[in-house]
Amino acid sequence: MSRRTGVAVSALHYYEQLGLIASRRTPGNQRRYPRYMLRRVALIAVAKRLGIPLSDVQESFADVPLESTPSHEDWQRASRRWKKALELRRQGIEQLERELTGCIGCGCLSMKACTLLNPDDELGDSGSGARRIRV
């Protein structure tokens, strides 16, 4: 599986611990992965490359069977869940981009007014004075 997908053996073991993939053991105690695990590993690799947390992948794969070849409908359900998560992520990134562009253009560096560094004045709740400066 590692040679076929380019994913490190240690990563495959970790994904198996998380329940993202499954293998069976040979009499010699070697792991053997069913052919249908290739798609799962490929999708996990794509998610990792895009910075998607493995917990999101777990949620998306929740109904995709590990013990048998997933059906087209199984993958469609996973795809719909993943699409919703990606849409929320995209919206968050766009909001961050707007805030960052405004922040760079503003140049105020005001901890009191800056919505990017101090959203909803959360830092004000912990008292007056500097909160981000470390000595």
GROMACS .gro file of N, CA and C in nm:
model
  405
    1MET      N    1   0.083  -0.120   0.000
    1MET     CA    2   0.000   0.000   0.000
    1MET      C    3   0.087   0.125   0.000
    2SER      N    4   0.193   0.122   0.079
    2SER     CA    5   0.282   0.237   0.087
    2SER      C    6   0.347   0.266  -0.049
    3ARG      N    7   0.399   0.163  -0.113
    3ARG     CA    8   0.463   0.182  -0.245
    3ARG      C    9   0.360   0.230  -0.347
    4ARG      N   10   0.242   0.178  -0.341
    4ARG     CA   11   0.138   0.210  -0.441
    4ARG      C   12   0.085   0.352  -0.425
    5THR      N   13   0.074   0.400  -0.300
    5THR     CA   14   0.013   0.531  -0.276
    5THR      C   15   0.114   0.641  -0.247
    6GLY      N   16   0.236   0.604  -0.208
    6GLY     CA   17   0.335   0.704  -0.170
    6GLY      C   18   0.318   0.752  -0.026
    7VAL      N   19   0.227   0.690   0.047
    7VAL     CA   20   0.203   0.726   0.187
    7VAL      C   21   0.293   0.640   0.274
    8ALA      N   22   0.358   0.702   0.370
    8ALA     CA   23   0.451   0.631   0.458
    8ALA      C   24   0.379   0.520   0.536
    9VAL      N   25   0.451   0.414   0.562
    9VAL     CA   26   0.397   0.301   0.639
    9VAL      C   27   0.348   0.349   0.775
   10SER      N   28   0.424   0.435   0.838
   10SER     CA   29   0.384   0.486   0.970
   10SER      C   30   0.252   0.563   0.962
   11ALA      N   31   0.232   0.637   0.853
   11ALA     CA   32   0.106   0.710   0.833
   11ALA      C   33  -0.009   0.612   0.813
   12LEU      N   34   0.015   0.506   0.737
   12LEU     CA   35  -0.089   0.404   0.717
   12LEU      C   36  -0.129   0.342   0.850
   13HIS      N   37  -0.032   0.313   0.934
   13HIS     CA   38  -0.060   0.256   1.065
   13HIS      C   39  -0.141   0.354   1.149
   14TYR      N   40  -0.105   0.481   1.141
   14TYR     CA   41  -0.178   0.584   1.215
   14TYR      C   42  -0.323   0.596   1.165
   15TYR      N   43  -0.341   0.596   1.034
   15TYR     CA   44  -0.477   0.603   0.978
   15TYR      C   45  -0.559   0.483   1.022
   16GLU      N   46  -0.492   0.370   1.033
   16GLU     CA   47  -0.562   0.249   1.078
   16GLU      C   48  -0.601   0.262   1.225
   17GLN      N   49  -0.515   0.318   1.306
   17GLN     CA   50  -0.548   0.341   1.448
   17GLN      C   51  -0.668   0.433   1.461
   18LEU      N   52  -0.679   0.531   1.372
   18LEU     CA   53  -0.790   0.625   1.375
   18LEU      C   54  -0.919   0.567   1.319
   19GLY      N   55  -0.909   0.450   1.256
   19GLY     CA   56  -1.027   0.389   1.195
   19GLY      C   57  -1.060   0.442   1.057
   20LEU      N   58  -0.963   0.510   0.995
   20LEU     CA   59  -0.985   0.562   0.861
   20LEU      C   60  -0.967   0.454   0.755
   21ILE      N   61  -0.880   0.359   0.782
   21ILE     CA   62  -0.858   0.246   0.692
   21ILE      C   63  -0.851   0.118   0.776
   22ALA      N   64  -0.855   0.005   0.708
   22ALA     CA   65  -0.848  -0.124   0.778
   22ALA      C   66  -0.765  -0.222   0.696
   23SER      N   67  -0.705  -0.316   0.766
   23SER     CA   68  -0.627  -0.421   0.700
   23SER      C   69  -0.660  -0.553   0.767
   24ARG      N   70  -0.611  -0.657   0.705
   24ARG     CA   71  -0.620  -0.789   0.770
   24ARG      C   72  -0.476  -0.837   0.786
   25ARG      N   73  -0.456  -0.932   0.876
   25ARG     CA   74  -0.321  -0.984   0.902
   25ARG      C   75  -0.304  -1.120   0.836
   26THR      N   76  -0.186  -1.140   0.781
   26THR     CA   77  -0.151  -1.270   0.724
   26THR      C   78  -0.105  -1.361   0.838
   27PRO      N   79  -0.091  -1.492   0.811
   27PRO     CA   80  -0.037  -1.581   0.914
   27PRO      C   81   0.101  -1.536   0.964
   28GLY      N   82   0.175  -1.464   0.880
   28GLY     CA   83   0.307  -1.411   0.919
   28GLY      C   84   0.296  -1.274   0.985
   29ASN      N   85   0.175  -1.231   1.020
   29ASN     CA   86   0.146  -1.106   1.089
   29ASN      C   87   0.176  -0.981   1.005
   30GLN      N   88   0.172  -0.993   0.873
   30GLN     CA   89   0.188  -0.877   0.786
   30GLN      C   90   0.050  -0.819   0.755
   31ARG      N   91   0.046  -0.687   0.742
   31ARG     CA   92  -0.080  -0.621   0.706
   31ARG      C   93  -0.106  -0.637   0.557
   32ARG      N   94  -0.230  -0.663   0.524
   32ARG     CA   95  -0.274  -0.667   0.384
   32ARG      C   96  -0.398  -0.580   0.374
   33TYR      N   97  -0.396  -0.489   0.280
   33TYR     CA   98  -0.508  -0.396   0.260
   33TYR      C   99  -0.589  -0.440   0.139
   34PRO      N  100  -0.721  -0.440   0.154
   34PRO     CA  101  -0.803  -0.470   0.036
   34PRO      C  102  -0.785  -0.363  -0.070
   35ARG      N  103  -0.808  -0.399  -0.193
   35ARG     CA  104  -0.789  -0.308  -0.305
   35ARG      C  105  -0.870  -0.178  -0.289
   36TYR      N  106  -0.991  -0.190  -0.233
   36TYR     CA  107  -1.077  -0.071  -0.220
   36TYR      C  108  -1.024   0.031  -0.119
   37MET      N  109  -0.922  -0.006  -0.041
   37MET     CA  110  -0.861   0.091   0.052
   37MET      C  111  -0.777   0.194  -0.022
   38LEU      N  112  -0.738   0.164  -0.145
   38LEU     CA  113  -0.658   0.259  -0.223
   38LEU      C  114  -0.728   0.394  -0.235
   39ARG      N  115  -0.858   0.391  -0.263
   39ARG     CA  116  -0.933   0.516  -0.278
   39ARG      C  117  -0.934   0.594  -0.147
   40ARG      N  118  -0.956   0.523  -0.037
   40ARG     CA  119  -0.958   0.590   0.093
   40ARG      C  120  -0.824   0.657   0.121
   41VAL      N  121  -0.716   0.584   0.099
   41VAL     CA  122  -0.582   0.639   0.125
   41VAL      C  123  -0.555   0.758   0.033
   42ALA      N  124  -0.596   0.748  -0.092
   42ALA     CA  125  -0.576   0.860  -0.187
   42ALA      C  126  -0.652   0.983  -0.140
   43LEU      N  127  -0.775   0.965  -0.094
   43LEU     CA  128  -0.854   1.079  -0.047
   43LEU      C  129  -0.797   1.138   0.081
   44ILE      N  130  -0.745   1.054   0.167
   44ILE     CA  131  -0.680   1.103   0.289
   44ILE      C  132  -0.557   1.186   0.252
   45ALA      N  133  -0.480   1.138   0.155
   45ALA     CA  134  -0.361   1.212   0.110
   45ALA      C  135  -0.400   1.348   0.051
   46VAL      N  136  -0.507   1.352  -0.026
   46VAL     CA  137  -0.554   1.479  -0.082
   46VAL      C  138  -0.595   1.573   0.031
   47ALA      N  139  -0.670   1.520   0.127
   47ALA     CA  140  -0.714   1.602   0.241
   47ALA      C  141  -0.594   1.659   0.315
   48LYS      N  142  -0.495   1.576   0.339
   48LYS     CA  143  -0.374   1.620   0.409
   48LYS      C  144  -0.305   1.731   0.332
   49ARG      N  145  -0.294   1.713   0.201
   49ARG     CA  146  -0.229   1.814   0.116
   49ARG      C  147  -0.303   1.948   0.121
   50LEU      N  148  -0.437   1.942   0.136
   50LEU     CA  149  -0.518   2.064   0.140
   50LEU      C  150  -0.530   2.122   0.281
   51GLY      N  151  -0.470   2.054   0.379
   51GLY     CA  152  -0.476   2.104   0.516
   51GLY      C  153  -0.605   2.072   0.588
   52ILE      N  154  -0.677   1.972   0.540
   52ILE     CA  155  -0.803   1.932   0.603
   52ILE      C  156  -0.771   1.839   0.720
   53PRO      N  157  -0.822   1.869   0.837
   53PRO     CA  158  -0.793   1.785   0.954
   53PRO      C  159  -0.846   1.643   0.936
   54LEU      N  160  -0.773   1.547   0.991
   54LEU     CA  161  -0.817   1.407   0.982
   54LEU      C  162  -0.952   1.386   1.049
   55SER      N  163  -0.984   1.468   1.148
   55SER     CA  164  -1.115   1.456   1.213
   55SER      C  165  -1.227   1.487   1.113
   56ASP      N  166  -1.204   1.581   1.021
   56ASP     CA  167  -1.302   1.610   0.916
   56ASP      C  168  -1.315   1.492   0.820
   57VAL      N  169  -1.202   1.430   0.789
   57VAL     CA  170  -1.204   1.312   0.702
   57VAL      C  171  -1.282   1.200   0.770
   58GLN      N  172  -1.260   1.182   0.900
   58GLN     CA  173  -1.334   1.080   0.975
   58GLN      C  174  -1.483   1.103   0.966
   59GLU      N  175  -1.525   1.228   0.982
   59GLU     CA  176  -1.668   1.260   0.974
   59GLU      C  177  -1.721   1.229   0.834
   60SER      N  178  -1.646   1.265   0.733
   60SER     CA  179  -1.690   1.242   0.596
   60SER      C  180  -1.699   1.094   0.563
   61PHE      N  181  -1.608   1.015   0.618
   61PHE     CA  182  -1.604   0.871   0.591
   61PHE      C  183  -1.691   0.789   0.687
   62ALA      N  184  -1.762   0.855   0.776
   62ALA     CA  185  -1.835   0.786   0.884
   62ALA      C  186  -1.923   0.672   0.833
   63ASP      N  187  -1.992   0.689   0.723
   63ASP     CA  188  -2.084   0.587   0.672
   63ASP      C  189  -2.025   0.501   0.561
   64VAL      N  190  -1.899   0.523   0.528
   64VAL     CA  191  -1.835   0.445   0.422
   64VAL      C  192  -1.779   0.318   0.487
   65PRO      N  193  -1.828   0.201   0.446
   65PRO     CA  194  -1.785   0.077   0.514
   65PRO      C  195  -1.636   0.048   0.498
   66LEU      N  196  -1.579  -0.005   0.605
   66LEU     CA  197  -1.439  -0.048   0.604
   66LEU      C  198  -1.426  -0.195   0.567
   67GLU      N  199  -1.527  -0.273   0.600
   67GLU     CA  200  -1.518  -0.419   0.589
   67GLU      C  201  -1.562  -0.473   0.452
   68SER      N  202  -1.617  -0.386   0.367
   68SER     CA  203  -1.659  -0.429   0.234
   68SER      C  204  -1.637  -0.315   0.136
   69THR      N  205  -1.642  -0.349   0.008
   69THR     CA  206  -1.622  -0.249  -0.096
   69THR      C  207  -1.735  -0.147  -0.090
   70PRO      N  208  -1.703  -0.019  -0.072
   70PRO     CA  209  -1.807   0.083  -0.067
   70PRO      C  210  -1.879   0.096  -0.202
   71SER      N  211  -2.006   0.124  -0.195
   71SER     CA  212  -2.085   0.143  -0.316
   71SER      C  213  -2.070   0.287  -0.365
   72HIS      N  214  -2.120   0.310  -0.484
   72HIS     CA  215  -2.120   0.445  -0.540
   72HIS      C  216  -2.197   0.539  -0.446
   73GLU      N  217  -2.311   0.493  -0.394
   73GLU     CA  218  -2.392   0.574  -0.304
   73GLU      C  219  -2.317   0.605  -0.174
   74ASP      N  220  -2.240   0.510  -0.123
   74ASP     CA  221  -2.158   0.536  -0.003
   74ASP      C  222  -2.064   0.653  -0.027
   75TRP      N  223  -1.997   0.651  -0.143
   75TRP     CA  224  -1.903   0.759  -0.173
   75TRP      C  225  -1.975   0.890  -0.202
   76GLN      N  226  -2.093   0.884  -0.258
   76GLN     CA  227  -2.170   1.006  -0.284
   76GLN      C  228  -2.210   1.074  -0.152
   77ARG      N  229  -2.252   0.995  -0.054
   77ARG     CA  230  -2.286   1.051   0.078
   77ARG      C  231  -2.164   1.118   0.141
   78ALA      N  232  -2.051   1.049   0.133
   78ALA     CA  233  -1.927   1.104   0.188
   78ALA      C  234  -1.890   1.233   0.116
   79SER      N  235  -1.907   1.233  -0.013
   79SER     CA  236  -1.876   1.351  -0.093
   79SER      C  237  -1.963   1.470  -0.055
   80ARG      N  238  -2.091   1.445  -0.032
   80ARG     CA  239  -2.182   1.554   0.007
   80ARG      C  240  -2.142   1.611   0.143
   81ARG      N  241  -2.107   1.525   0.238
   81ARG     CA  242  -2.063   1.572   0.370
   81ARG      C  243  -1.935   1.653   0.357
   82TRP      N  244  -1.842   1.602   0.278
   82TRP     CA  245  -1.714   1.669   0.261
   82TRP      C  246  -1.734   1.804   0.193
   83LYS      N  247  -1.824   1.808   0.098
   83LYS     CA  248  -1.850   1.933   0.026
   83LYS      C  249  -1.901   2.040   0.122
   84LYS      N  250  -1.989   2.002   0.214
   84LYS     CA  251  -2.040   2.098   0.313
   84LYS      C  252  -1.927   2.151   0.400
   85ALA      N  253  -1.841   2.062   0.445
   85ALA     CA  254  -1.728   2.103   0.530
   85ALA      C  255  -1.633   2.195   0.452
   86LEU      N  256  -1.610   2.163   0.326
   86LEU     CA  257  -1.520   2.247   0.244
   86LEU      C  258  -1.581   2.384   0.218
   87GLU      N  259  -1.712   2.389   0.201
   87GLU     CA  260  -1.779   2.517   0.178
   87GLU      C  261  -1.765   2.607   0.301
   88LEU      N  262  -1.783   2.551   0.420
   88LEU     CA  263  -1.765   2.629   0.543
   88LEU      C  264  -1.620   2.677   0.556
   89ARG      N  265  -1.528   2.591   0.521
   89ARG     CA  266  -1.386   2.626   0.526
   89ARG      C  267  -1.354   2.738   0.428
   90ARG      N  268  -1.410   2.729   0.307
   90ARG     CA  269  -1.390   2.832   0.205
   90ARG      C  270  -1.443   2.966   0.252
   91GLN      N  271  -1.562   2.966   0.312
   91GLN     CA  272  -1.621   3.090   0.363
   91GLN      C  273  -1.533   3.151   0.472
   92GLY      N  274  -1.479   3.067   0.560
   92GLY     CA  275  -1.390   3.116   0.664
   92GLY      C  276  -1.263   3.178   0.608
   93ILE      N  277  -1.209   3.114   0.505
   93ILE     CA  278  -1.087   3.167   0.442
   93ILE      C  279  -1.116   3.299   0.373
   94GLU      N  280  -1.231   3.309   0.306
   94GLU     CA  281  -1.267   3.435   0.240
   94GLU      C  282  -1.286   3.547   0.341
   95GLN      N  283  -1.347   3.515   0.456
   95GLN     CA  284  -1.365   3.616   0.562
   95GLN      C  285  -1.229   3.660   0.615
   96LEU      N  286  -1.140   3.566   0.639
   96LEU     CA  287  -1.006   3.599   0.685
   96LEU      C  288  -0.934   3.686   0.583
   97GLU      N  289  -0.949   3.654   0.456
   97GLU     CA  290  -0.885   3.733   0.351
   97GLU      C  291  -0.935   3.877   0.353
   98ARG      N  292  -1.067   3.895   0.368
   98ARG     CA  293  -1.123   4.031   0.374
   98ARG      C  294  -1.070   4.106   0.495
   99GLU      N  295  -1.066   4.039   0.609
   99GLU     CA  296  -1.018   4.104   0.731
   99GLU      C  297  -0.870   4.138   0.721
  100LEU      N  298  -0.793   4.046   0.666
  100LEU     CA  299  -0.649   4.067   0.654
  100LEU      C  300  -0.619   4.181   0.558
  101THR      N  301  -0.691   4.185   0.446
  101THR     CA  302  -0.672   4.293   0.349
  101THR      C  303  -0.705   4.427   0.415
  102GLY      N  304  -0.813   4.432   0.491
  102GLY     CA  305  -0.849   4.555   0.562
  102GLY      C  306  -0.746   4.592   0.666
  103CYS      N  307  -0.693   4.494   0.734
  103CYS     CA  308  -0.595   4.518   0.840
  103CYS      C  309  -0.465   4.572   0.782
  104ILE      N  310  -0.419   4.514   0.673
  104ILE     CA  311  -0.296   4.561   0.611
  104ILE      C  312  -0.314   4.702   0.559
  105GLY      N  313  -0.430   4.727   0.500
  105GLY     CA  314  -0.459   4.862   0.448
  105GLY      C  315  -0.475   4.964   0.557
  106CYS      N  316  -0.528   4.923   0.671
  106CYS     CA  317  -0.555   5.014   0.783
  106CYS      C  318  -0.425   5.058   0.851
  107GLY      N  319  -0.345   4.962   0.891
  107GLY     CA  320  -0.218   4.993   0.955
  107GLY      C  321  -0.229   5.047   1.096
  108CYS      N  322  -0.346   5.036   1.158
  108CYS     CA  323  -0.366   5.098   1.288
  108CYS      C  324  -0.298   5.022   1.402
  109LEU      N  325  -0.292   4.890   1.392
  109LEU     CA  326  -0.236   4.805   1.497
  109LEU      C  327  -0.304   4.830   1.633
  110SER      N  328  -0.428   4.872   1.630
  110SER     CA  329  -0.501   4.898   1.753
  110SER      C  330  -0.557   4.769   1.809
  111MET      N  331  -0.510   4.730   1.927
  111MET     CA  332  -0.561   4.609   1.990
  111MET      C  333  -0.705   4.628   2.035
  112LYS      N  334  -0.747   4.753   2.054
  112LYS     CA  335  -0.883   4.779   2.099
  112LYS      C  336  -0.981   4.772   1.982
  113ALA      N  337  -0.942   4.820   1.867
  113ALA     CA  338  -1.036   4.830   1.756
  113ALA      C  339  -1.018   4.724   1.649
  114CYS      N  340  -0.904   4.659   1.645
  114CYS     CA  341  -0.875   4.566   1.535
  114CYS      C  342  -0.962   4.440   1.544
  115THR      N  343  -1.041   4.417   1.440
  115THR     CA  344  -1.129   4.300   1.440
  115THR      C  345  -1.054   4.172   1.404
  116LEU      N  346  -0.935   4.185   1.348
  116LEU     CA  347  -0.858   4.067   1.313
  116LEU      C  348  -0.777   4.016   1.433
  117LEU      N  349  -0.705   4.106   1.499
  117LEU     CA  350  -0.622   4.066   1.612
  117LEU      C  351  -0.701   4.050   1.741
  118ASN      N  352  -0.814   4.120   1.752
  118ASN     CA  353  -0.892   4.119   1.875
  118ASN      C  354  -1.041   4.114   1.844
  119PRO      N  355  -1.088   4.003   1.783
  119PRO     CA  356  -1.229   3.997   1.744
  119PRO      C  357  -1.321   4.007   1.866
  120ASP      N  358  -1.425   4.088   1.852
  120ASP     CA  359  -1.525   4.107   1.959
  120ASP      C  360  -1.462   4.151   2.090
  121ASP      N  361  -1.347   4.215   2.084
  121ASP     CA  362  -1.274   4.263   2.202
  121ASP      C  363  -1.261   4.155   2.308
  122GLU      N  364  -1.231   4.033   2.266
  122GLU     CA  365  -1.216   3.922   2.359
  122GLU      C  366  -1.103   3.946   2.459
  123LEU      N  367  -0.999   4.018   2.416
  123LEU     CA  368  -0.887   4.042   2.505
  123LEU      C  369  -0.923   4.138   2.617
  124GLY      N  370  -1.021   4.226   2.593
  124GLY     CA  371  -1.064   4.321   2.696
  124GLY      C  372  -1.128   4.253   2.815
  125ASP      N  373  -1.181   4.134   2.796
  125ASP     CA  374  -1.245   4.060   2.905
  125ASP      C  375  -1.146   4.018   3.013
  126SER      N  376  -1.019   4.010   2.978
  126SER     CA  377  -0.920   3.963   3.075
  126SER      C  378  -0.848   4.080   3.145
  127GLY      N  379  -0.900   4.198   3.132
  127GLY     CA  380  -0.843   4.312   3.203
  127GLY      C  381  -0.771   4.410   3.112
  128SER      N  382  -0.723   4.518   3.171
  128SER     CA  383  -0.657   4.620   3.091
  128SER      C  384  -0.510   4.585   3.074
  129GLY      N  385  -0.447   4.655   2.981
  129GLY     CA  386  -0.304   4.635   2.957
  129GLY      C  387  -0.279   4.538   2.843
  130ALA      N  388  -0.152   4.524   2.813
  130ALA     CA  389  -0.112   4.439   2.701
  130ALA      C  390  -0.142   4.293   2.731
  131ARG      N  391  -0.191   4.222   2.630
  131ARG     CA  392  -0.224   4.081   2.648
  131ARG      C  393  -0.144   3.991   2.551
  132ARG      N  394  -0.091   4.046   2.447
  132ARG     CA  395  -0.021   3.967   2.347
  132ARG      C  396   0.130   3.979   2.357
  133ILE      N  397   0.179   4.066   2.441
  133ILE     CA  398   0.322   4.086   2.451
  133ILE      C  399   0.379   3.983   2.549
  134ARG      N  400   0.483   3.914   2.506
  134ARG     CA  401   0.550   3.815   2.591
  134ARG      C  402   0.690   3.866   2.622
  135VAL      N  403   0.728   3.852   2.744
  135VAL     CA  404   0.861   3.897   2.785
  135VAL      C  405   0.953   3.779   2.798
   0.00000   0.00000   0.00000
